[in-house]
Amino acid sequence: MLRSAARIAAVGRNTKGAYVLLRRAASTSAPQETDVVIVGGGPAGLALASALSSSALARSALKVVLVEAGDLSKVAGWVPPPGTYSNRVSSITNASRSFLTQEIGAWNYVEDSRTCPIDEMQIWDGISDARITFSAHDDHAIAFSTPGGPSQMSRMTENLNLQRALLRHLHDTSAIELADKVKVQSIQREEREGGGWPLVHLSDGRVLRARLLVGADGFNSPVRAYAGIQSYGWAYDTTAVVATLFHHPRTSFQAPNTVAYQRFLPTGPIAFLPLSPTASSLVWSTKPHLAKALLASDPAVLASMINVAFRLPEVSLRYLHDVILDAANSGAPITVEKLQQEIAWRESSHSIDSRSAYSIAADPTGVPPADAELLPPLVTSIQPGSAASFPLRFNHADEYIGDGAGARTVLVGDAAHTIHPLAGQGLNMGLGDVEALSQCIHQALLTGGDIGSRTALLPYARARYFENHKIMAACDKLHKLYSVTAEPVVWARSVGVEVLNELDSVKAAMMIAAGSRPSRARPSGAQVGANLAATGLESLARGVSGVRTLTEGVANLAGAGVQRLLQTLSDSQRR
């Protein structure tokens, strides 16, 4: 386990850009009184600034400055070429979109034509093919939904589309000072009896005296370092490959391209996320050396490997991965013709009909095969320049609010937590942080409290820490569970998934927990429990005795073993 961000008095940058301890002399410029300083102009920082600018009370009572090292004018003026998409996309849940729409009003600035609804998710095991389907149109999902609310699970959009919308909203309110192209040179604690405020030294020569300093500045957060907040976590032996994919549109015999697909392979999950009728986004978590070889290959080779990653049995995928790696190590990457021959032979050895959706030779036009709905469209090409990769890691701050020498600081978004992308919850967790923090600030203003005091900020930490930790722990355990290829574990998780797929009321509750219900319309825990109890008993009473027996068998035979395995894997990661 890695520990970081020991308690320090000040943080600065050396000439290489790395943060180092810094003992700064007192600045000659007089500090500017500022109520809220937000460091970081990403989605979380901009959303918090937008939330504060949307409140009449906050606008009249607070002076807010957002500091960003990058050029926000490039984000505000982002106009991508027609038919192209950014490779950085997010699935915005209904809960997050409700906050952005009703609380902030910023979603109205999002270019809707560049968003795509997700009506259904299909997730399956790469070894056993055990599958679970979540649909916004299931009877139980509709029963739990809000009357007149969204009929979709979430909505895909590019991160730049959301950031541009937030900037446009901020421009219209004109209540927040945006200090872009300005770096934080150091952060010091004011020398004052009774506890001083943070002094933020900027590269433009200004010093901001912050009543409340908000760290929305990412994983390597200087605000977290200044506050002396430690974090724990580890790097996964996994790299995410992202790209924008082009494919044929769904035919008139099929549902539109609003289904998200995810297959859990031993090397990591691969996800296919819809963006438009003919474009989708890829997030493929795999081993670093394989990711490097795939990105170094011809784009047509990468497209073919994406297609077979959703279709071929795992044993053939392993063989093709070895072929790709051997060719890359030899200095002569495999040609698309050679790869196509290998794939055709593999399909033949598995008796895959060329007319089946599981064959990459299937005709994407005309009447689709019966199994077409089980798989994403065949990728025809990859948007030039969109294929990229980044390492994956788990990281969680020990606390979200500073204390002692780091008082009057608070963390949101990636500065507080970094999560595996397999559930697509990273940005939504950050927006949840922003919603809770903005409510705490608003409440402190209503009661005449000090917005930077620990008393005012404690409700934020209580509301978000455990909620985020639950999601992070679940994603971490899923990643570890599906990386195991031992037959007893594969059997146990497969039976569990198939049983769960039959329990519609439980799936509906999982969708609500993942944010498919707008935040203001979420029922209380007691209400959800009562509804689940009633609908669950109805399901069992209809004669699903076999499912119950099977569930008991899984719990008795495999539960303890799986728990021990997960504990061993978790302990090995920490070591």
PDB file of N, CA and C in Angstrom, residues 12 14 38 47 93 152 174 200 209 293 344 375 394 399 463 553 570:
ATOM      1  N   GLY A  12       5.403  23.683  -3.219  1.00  0.00           N
ATOM      2  CA  GLY A  12       5.765  24.482  -4.391  1.00  0.00           C
ATOM      3  C   GLY A  12       6.185  23.593  -5.522  1.00  0.00           C
ATOM      4  N   ASN A  14       9.332  22.619  -8.335  1.00  0.00           N
ATOM      5  CA  ASN A  14      10.693  22.846  -8.770  1.00  0.00           C
ATOM      6  C   ASN A  14      10.693  23.067 -10.275  1.00  0.00           C
ATOM      7  N   ILE A  38     -11.038  27.841  -5.552  1.00  0.00           N
ATOM      8  CA  ILE A  38     -11.150  26.504  -6.131  1.00  0.00           C
ATOM      9  C   ILE A  38      -9.928  26.282  -7.010  1.00  0.00           C
ATOM     10  N   ALA A  47     -17.980  22.568 -11.940  1.00  0.00           N
ATOM     11  CA  ALA A  47     -19.328  22.314 -11.429  1.00  0.00           C
ATOM     12  C   ALA A  47     -19.552  22.997 -10.085  1.00  0.00           C
ATOM     13  N   THR A  93     -25.053   9.918 -14.975  1.00  0.00           N
ATOM     14  CA  THR A  93     -26.259   9.293 -14.444  1.00  0.00           C
ATOM     15  C   THR A  93     -27.399  10.302 -14.349  1.00  0.00           C
ATOM     16  N   GLN A 152     -34.231   6.626 -19.314  1.00  0.00           N
ATOM     17  CA  GLN A 152     -32.939   6.066 -19.678  1.00  0.00           C
ATOM     18  C   GLN A 152     -32.118   5.878 -18.419  1.00  0.00           C
ATOM     19  N   SER A 174     -21.536  35.449 -14.573  1.00  0.00           N
ATOM     20  CA  SER A 174     -20.501  36.472 -14.300  1.00  0.00           C
ATOM     21  C   SER A 174     -20.284  36.702 -12.812  1.00  0.00           C
ATOM     22  N   VAL A 200      -2.624  31.340  -0.879  1.00  0.00           N
ATOM     23  CA  VAL A 200      -2.345  30.681  -2.160  1.00  0.00           C
ATOM     24  C   VAL A 200      -1.538  31.638  -3.029  1.00  0.00           C
ATOM     25  N   ARG A 209      -5.912  35.015  -0.033  1.00  0.00           N
ATOM     26  CA  ARG A 209      -6.168  34.569   1.343  1.00  0.00           C
ATOM     27  C   ARG A 209      -7.551  33.924   1.365  1.00  0.00           C
ATOM     28  N   ALA A 293       1.353  -2.857 -27.348  1.00  0.00           N
ATOM     29  CA  ALA A 293       1.425  -3.542 -28.638  1.00  0.00           C
ATOM     30  C   ALA A 293       0.212  -3.229 -29.505  1.00  0.00           C
ATOM     31  N   ALA A 344     -10.134 -16.121 -38.741  1.00  0.00           N
ATOM     32  CA  ALA A 344     -11.003 -17.029 -39.502  1.00  0.00           C
ATOM     33  C   ALA A 344     -10.770 -18.475 -39.073  1.00  0.00           C
ATOM     34  N   LEU A 375     -24.541  -8.492 -28.925  1.00  0.00           N
ATOM     35  CA  LEU A 375     -23.186  -8.006 -29.172  1.00  0.00           C
ATOM     36  C   LEU A 375     -23.214  -6.603 -29.757  1.00  0.00           C
ATOM     37  N   PHE A 394      -6.083   2.798  -7.910  1.00  0.00           N
ATOM     38  CA  PHE A 394      -7.064   3.006  -6.838  1.00  0.00           C
ATOM     39  C   PHE A 394      -6.417   3.930  -5.828  1.00  0.00           C
ATOM     40  N   GLU A 399      -9.198  11.427   4.555  1.00  0.00           N
ATOM     41  CA  GLU A 399     -10.320  12.294   4.923  1.00  0.00           C
ATOM     42  C   GLU A 399     -10.477  13.359   3.846  1.00  0.00           C
ATOM     43  N   ALA A 463     -21.508  12.795   4.427  1.00  0.00           N
ATOM     44  CA  ALA A 463     -22.397  12.420   3.329  1.00  0.00           C
ATOM     45  C   ALA A 463     -21.664  11.678   2.220  1.00  0.00           C
ATOM     46  N   GLY A 553     -27.010 -22.985  -2.412  1.00  0.00           N
ATOM     47  CA  GLY A 553     -25.857 -23.825  -2.714  1.00  0.00           C
ATOM     48  C   GLY A 553     -24.606 -23.010  -2.954  1.00  0.00           C
ATOM     49  N   SER A 570      -6.737  -8.952  -1.984  1.00  0.00           N
ATOM     50  CA  SER A 570      -6.681  -7.604  -1.424  1.00  0.00           C
ATOM     51  C   SER A 570      -5.413  -7.409  -0.608  1.00  0.00           C
TER      52      SER A 570
END
